[in-house]
PDB file of C-alpha atoms in Angstrom:
ATOM      1  CA  UNK P  16       0.000   0.000   0.000  1.00  0.00           C
ATOM      2  CA  UNK P  17       1.421   3.331  -1.002  1.00  0.00           C
ATOM      3  CA  UNK P  18      -1.093   5.778   0.546  1.00  0.00           C
ATOM      4  CA  UNK P  19      -2.760   5.604   3.963  1.00  0.00           C
ATOM      5  CA  UNK P  20      -5.306   8.020   5.375  1.00  0.00           C
ATOM      6  CA  UNK P  21      -5.761   7.921   9.153  1.00  0.00           C
ATOM      7  CA  UNK P  22      -8.992   9.699  10.004  1.00  0.00           C
ATOM      8  CA  UNK P  23      -9.320  11.059  13.531  1.00  0.00           C
ATOM      9  CA  UNK P  24     -12.836  12.374  13.008  1.00  0.00           C
ATOM     10  CA  UNK P  25     -15.728  10.459  14.549  1.00  0.00           C
ATOM     11  CA  UNK P  26     -17.553  11.055  11.255  1.00  0.00           C
ATOM     12  CA  UNK P  27     -16.002   8.751   8.627  1.00  0.00           C
ATOM     13  CA  UNK P  28     -17.655  10.744   5.822  1.00  0.00           C
ATOM     14  CA  UNK P  29     -17.268  14.235   7.235  1.00  0.00           C
ATOM     15  CA  UNK P  30     -15.175  17.251   6.314  1.00  0.00           C
ATOM     16  CA  UNK P  31     -11.855  15.644   7.290  1.00  0.00           C
ATOM     17  CA  UNK P  32     -12.525  12.665   5.009  1.00  0.00           C
ATOM     18  CA  UNK P  33     -13.677  15.005   2.217  1.00  0.00           C
ATOM     19  CA  UNK P  34     -10.368  16.888   2.361  1.00  0.00           C
ATOM     20  CA  UNK P  35      -8.490  13.591   2.291  1.00  0.00           C
ATOM     21  CA  UNK P  36     -10.481  12.511  -0.777  1.00  0.00           C
ATOM     22  CA  UNK P  37      -9.523  15.779  -2.484  1.00  0.00           C
ATOM     23  CA  UNK P  38      -5.871  15.468  -1.468  1.00  0.00           C
ATOM     24  CA  UNK P  39      -5.647  11.832  -2.527  1.00  0.00           C
ATOM     25  CA  UNK P  40      -7.868  12.057  -5.614  1.00  0.00           C
ATOM     26  CA  UNK P  41      -6.687   9.635  -8.276  1.00  0.00           C
ATOM     27  CA  UNK P  42      -4.561   7.707  -5.767  1.00  0.00           C
ATOM     28  CA  UNK P  43      -5.330   4.234  -4.493  1.00  0.00           C
ATOM     29  CA  UNK P  44      -5.409   4.658  -0.721  1.00  0.00           C
ATOM     30  CA  UNK P  45      -6.580   2.852   2.367  1.00  0.00           C
ATOM     31  CA  UNK P  46      -8.529   4.639   5.110  1.00  0.00           C
ATOM     32  CA  UNK P  47      -8.417   3.845   8.794  1.00  0.00           C
ATOM     33  CA  UNK P  48     -10.987   5.538  11.005  1.00  0.00           C
ATOM     34  CA  UNK P  49      -9.429   5.770  14.452  1.00  0.00           C
ATOM     35  CA  UNK P  50     -12.815   5.684  16.141  1.00  0.00           C
ATOM     36  CA  UNK P  51     -13.213   2.123  14.814  1.00  0.00           C
ATOM     37  CA  UNK P  52     -10.289   1.046  17.013  1.00  0.00           C
ATOM     38  CA  UNK P  53      -9.799   0.882  20.743  1.00  0.00           C
ATOM     39  CA  UNK P  54      -6.807   3.111  21.434  1.00  0.00           C
ATOM     40  CA  UNK P  55      -6.646   4.225  25.025  1.00  0.00           C
ATOM     41  CA  UNK P  56      -4.697   7.070  26.532  1.00  0.00           C
ATOM     42  CA  UNK P  57      -0.969   6.840  27.183  1.00  0.00           C
ATOM     43  CA  UNK P  58      -0.372   4.289  29.923  1.00  0.00           C
ATOM     44  CA  UNK P  59      -3.428   2.224  28.988  1.00  0.00           C
ATOM     45  CA  UNK P  60      -3.550  -1.006  27.061  1.00  0.00           C
ATOM     46  CA  UNK P  61      -7.201  -1.880  26.948  1.00  0.00           C
ATOM     47  CA  UNK P  62      -8.601  -5.262  25.867  1.00  0.00           C
ATOM     48  CA  UNK P  63      -8.844  -5.306  22.084  1.00  0.00           C
ATOM     49  CA  UNK P  64      -6.269  -2.502  21.719  1.00  0.00           C
ATOM     50  CA  UNK P  65      -6.027  -1.541  18.035  1.00  0.00           C
ATOM     51  CA  UNK P  66      -2.837   0.503  18.058  1.00  0.00           C
ATOM     52  CA  UNK P  67      -0.741  -2.334  16.615  1.00  0.00           C
ATOM     53  CA  UNK P  68      -3.076  -2.468  13.591  1.00  0.00           C
ATOM     54  CA  UNK P  69      -2.585   1.249  12.996  1.00  0.00           C
ATOM     55  CA  UNK P  70       1.192   0.981  13.382  1.00  0.00           C
ATOM     56  CA  UNK P  71       1.337  -1.967  10.955  1.00  0.00           C
ATOM     57  CA  UNK P  72      -0.657  -0.003   8.371  1.00  0.00           C
ATOM     58  CA  UNK P  73       1.735   2.934   8.755  1.00  0.00           C
ATOM     59  CA  UNK P  74       4.726   0.616   8.310  1.00  0.00           C
ATOM     60  CA  UNK P  75       3.217  -0.656   5.041  1.00  0.00           C
ATOM     61  CA  UNK P  76       2.558   2.804   3.588  1.00  0.00           C
ATOM     62  CA  UNK P  77       4.922   5.173   1.840  1.00  0.00           C
ATOM     63  CA  UNK P  78       2.728   8.260   2.243  1.00  0.00           C
ATOM     64  CA  UNK P  79       0.692   8.784   5.405  1.00  0.00           C
ATOM     65  CA  UNK P  80      -2.027  11.391   5.759  1.00  0.00           C
ATOM     66  CA  UNK P  81      -3.313  12.011   9.273  1.00  0.00           C
ATOM     67  CA  UNK P  82      -6.544  13.964   9.497  1.00  0.00           C
ATOM     68  CA  UNK P  83      -8.047  15.706  12.489  1.00  0.00           C
ATOM     69  CA  UNK P  84     -10.876  18.127  13.030  1.00  0.00           C
ATOM     70  CA  UNK P  85     -10.040  21.052  15.314  1.00  0.00           C
ATOM     71  CA  UNK P  86     -11.610  20.216  18.689  1.00  0.00           C
ATOM     72  CA  UNK P  87     -11.152  22.433  21.726  1.00  0.00           C
ATOM     73  CA  UNK P  88      -8.534  24.486  19.852  1.00  0.00           C
ATOM     74  CA  UNK P  89      -6.361  21.446  19.165  1.00  0.00           C
ATOM     75  CA  UNK P  90      -5.933  18.042  17.543  1.00  0.00           C
ATOM     76  CA  UNK P  91      -8.855  15.719  18.293  1.00  0.00           C
ATOM     77  CA  UNK P  92      -8.563  13.127  21.066  1.00  0.00           C
ATOM     78  CA  UNK P  93      -8.346  10.028  18.880  1.00  0.00           C
ATOM     79  CA  UNK P  94      -5.314  11.409  17.025  1.00  0.00           C
ATOM     80  CA  UNK P  95      -3.781  12.676  20.260  1.00  0.00           C
ATOM     81  CA  UNK P  96      -4.136   9.239  21.880  1.00  0.00           C
ATOM     82  CA  UNK P  97      -2.497   7.608  18.863  1.00  0.00           C
ATOM     83  CA  UNK P  98       0.426  10.046  18.948  1.00  0.00           C
ATOM     84  CA  UNK P  99       0.846   9.709  22.713  1.00  0.00           C
ATOM     85  CA  UNK P 100       0.781   5.927  22.575  1.00  0.00           C
ATOM     86  CA  UNK P 101       3.681   5.809  20.090  1.00  0.00           C
ATOM     87  CA  UNK P 102       5.962   6.985  22.911  1.00  0.00           C
ATOM     88  CA  UNK P 103       8.003   4.038  24.188  1.00  0.00           C
ATOM     89  CA  UNK P 104       6.213   1.617  21.842  1.00  0.00           C
ATOM     90  CA  UNK P 105       7.637   2.691  18.468  1.00  0.00           C
ATOM     91  CA  UNK P 106      11.377   3.186  18.103  1.00  0.00           C
ATOM     92  CA  UNK P 107      12.624   6.626  17.142  1.00  0.00           C
ATOM     93  CA  UNK P 108      13.299   6.790  13.410  1.00  0.00           C
ATOM     94  CA  UNK P 109      11.490   3.513  12.686  1.00  0.00           C
ATOM     95  CA  UNK P 110       9.135   5.039  10.098  1.00  0.00           C
ATOM     96  CA  UNK P 111      11.963   6.497   8.032  1.00  0.00           C
ATOM     97  CA  UNK P 112      11.476   6.771   4.289  1.00  0.00           C
ATOM     98  CA  UNK P 113       7.827   7.754   4.645  1.00  0.00           C
ATOM     99  CA  UNK P 114       6.222  11.104   4.019  1.00  0.00           C
ATOM    100  CA  UNK P 115       3.610  12.544   6.392  1.00  0.00           C
ATOM    101  CA  UNK P 116       0.873  15.036   5.532  1.00  0.00           C
ATOM    102  CA  UNK P 117      -1.568  16.548   7.990  1.00  0.00           C
ATOM    103  CA  UNK P 118      -5.187  17.529   7.393  1.00  0.00           C
ATOM    104  CA  UNK P 119      -6.399  19.919  10.080  1.00  0.00           C
ATOM    105  CA  UNK P 120      -9.770  21.504   9.519  1.00  0.00           C
ATOM    106  CA  UNK P 121     -12.429  23.303  11.446  1.00  0.00           C
ATOM    107  CA  UNK P 122     -15.121  25.928  11.095  1.00  0.00           C
ATOM    108  CA  UNK P 123     -12.976  28.906  12.050  1.00  0.00           C
ATOM    109  CA  UNK P 124      -9.648  27.910  13.577  1.00  0.00           C
ATOM    110  CA  UNK P 125      -7.381  30.729  14.620  1.00  0.00           C
ATOM    111  CA  UNK P 126      -3.844  30.934  13.282  1.00  0.00           C
ATOM    112  CA  UNK P 127      -2.266  29.899  16.591  1.00  0.00           C
ATOM    113  CA  UNK P 128      -4.404  26.725  16.682  1.00  0.00           C
ATOM    114  CA  UNK P 129      -3.225  25.693  13.227  1.00  0.00           C
ATOM    115  CA  UNK P 130       0.369  26.499  14.119  1.00  0.00           C
ATOM    116  CA  UNK P 131       0.168  24.404  17.301  1.00  0.00           C
ATOM    117  CA  UNK P 132      -1.320  21.434  15.446  1.00  0.00           C
ATOM    118  CA  UNK P 133       1.256  21.614  12.683  1.00  0.00           C
ATOM    119  CA  UNK P 134       4.090  21.926  15.199  1.00  0.00           C
ATOM    120  CA  UNK P 135       2.924  18.695  16.857  1.00  0.00           C
ATOM    121  CA  UNK P 136       2.775  16.831  13.553  1.00  0.00           C
ATOM    122  CA  UNK P 137       6.188  18.103  12.443  1.00  0.00           C
ATOM    123  CA  UNK P 138       7.681  16.889  15.725  1.00  0.00           C
ATOM    124  CA  UNK P 139       5.903  13.532  15.407  1.00  0.00           C
ATOM    125  CA  UNK P 140       7.219  13.077  11.857  1.00  0.00           C
ATOM    126  CA  UNK P 141      10.767  14.010  12.833  1.00  0.00           C
ATOM    127  CA  UNK P 142      10.830  11.781  15.902  1.00  0.00           C
ATOM    128  CA  UNK P 143       9.852   8.693  13.931  1.00  0.00           C
ATOM    129  CA  UNK P 144      11.996   9.469  10.883  1.00  0.00           C
ATOM    130  CA  UNK P 145       9.296  10.631   8.483  1.00  0.00           C
ATOM    131  CA  UNK P 146       9.598  13.603   6.163  1.00  0.00           C
ATOM    132  CA  UNK P 147       6.908  16.164   6.894  1.00  0.00           C
ATOM    133  CA  UNK P 148       5.137  17.224   3.696  1.00  0.00           C
ATOM    134  CA  UNK P 149       2.585  19.880   4.514  1.00  0.00           C
ATOM    135  CA  UNK P 150      -0.612  20.770   6.329  1.00  0.00           C
ATOM    136  CA  UNK P 151      -3.932  21.005   4.488  1.00  0.00           C
ATOM    137  CA  UNK P 152      -6.732  23.127   5.941  1.00  0.00           C
ATOM    138  CA  UNK P 153      -9.090  23.564   2.979  1.00  0.00           C
ATOM    139  CA  UNK P 154     -10.132  22.161  -0.391  1.00  0.00           C
ATOM    140  CA  UNK P 155      -7.944  24.523  -2.441  1.00  0.00           C
ATOM    141  CA  UNK P 156      -4.814  23.503  -0.541  1.00  0.00           C
ATOM    142  CA  UNK P 157      -5.726  19.821  -0.893  1.00  0.00           C
ATOM    143  CA  UNK P 158      -6.289  20.129  -4.626  1.00  0.00           C
ATOM    144  CA  UNK P 159      -3.066  22.073  -5.174  1.00  0.00           C
ATOM    145  CA  UNK P 160      -0.991  19.575  -3.186  1.00  0.00           C
ATOM    146  CA  UNK P 161      -2.476  16.498  -4.900  1.00  0.00           C
ATOM    147  CA  UNK P 162      -0.131  16.621  -7.892  1.00  0.00           C
ATOM    148  CA  UNK P 163       2.992  16.597  -5.710  1.00  0.00           C
ATOM    149  CA  UNK P 164       2.077  13.439  -3.787  1.00  0.00           C
TER     150      UNK P 164
END
């Protein structure tokens, strides 16, 4: 699998997924909806934990797109839990050779919210050896970026 979309939105067909469809138009990609998996907070390993499935999908992809709606001025909880749970479980640099893109959308996010979300994703990419591509916040950005994927 070359392209993977990890959707943090509880709505699998909502605005986050629509931006991913625009970004990945013409590409054969797999979608994982985080809310379909049990992924507890850092320090938890709940029965039926799905984090290993998500990690395996990321290891099999060359381009990873993580999407999150803006909730409470930040990345949504399902994405945050996934990021937090990588700590100590996934070796630094182990996702090298992959490219990471970030979809971060909301009704009216302020600049500082977008900057904070992008900072987190850049740090996540760097820690695990991925090259950070870009952040997409609207349909025009997604469409423009599509040809460079």
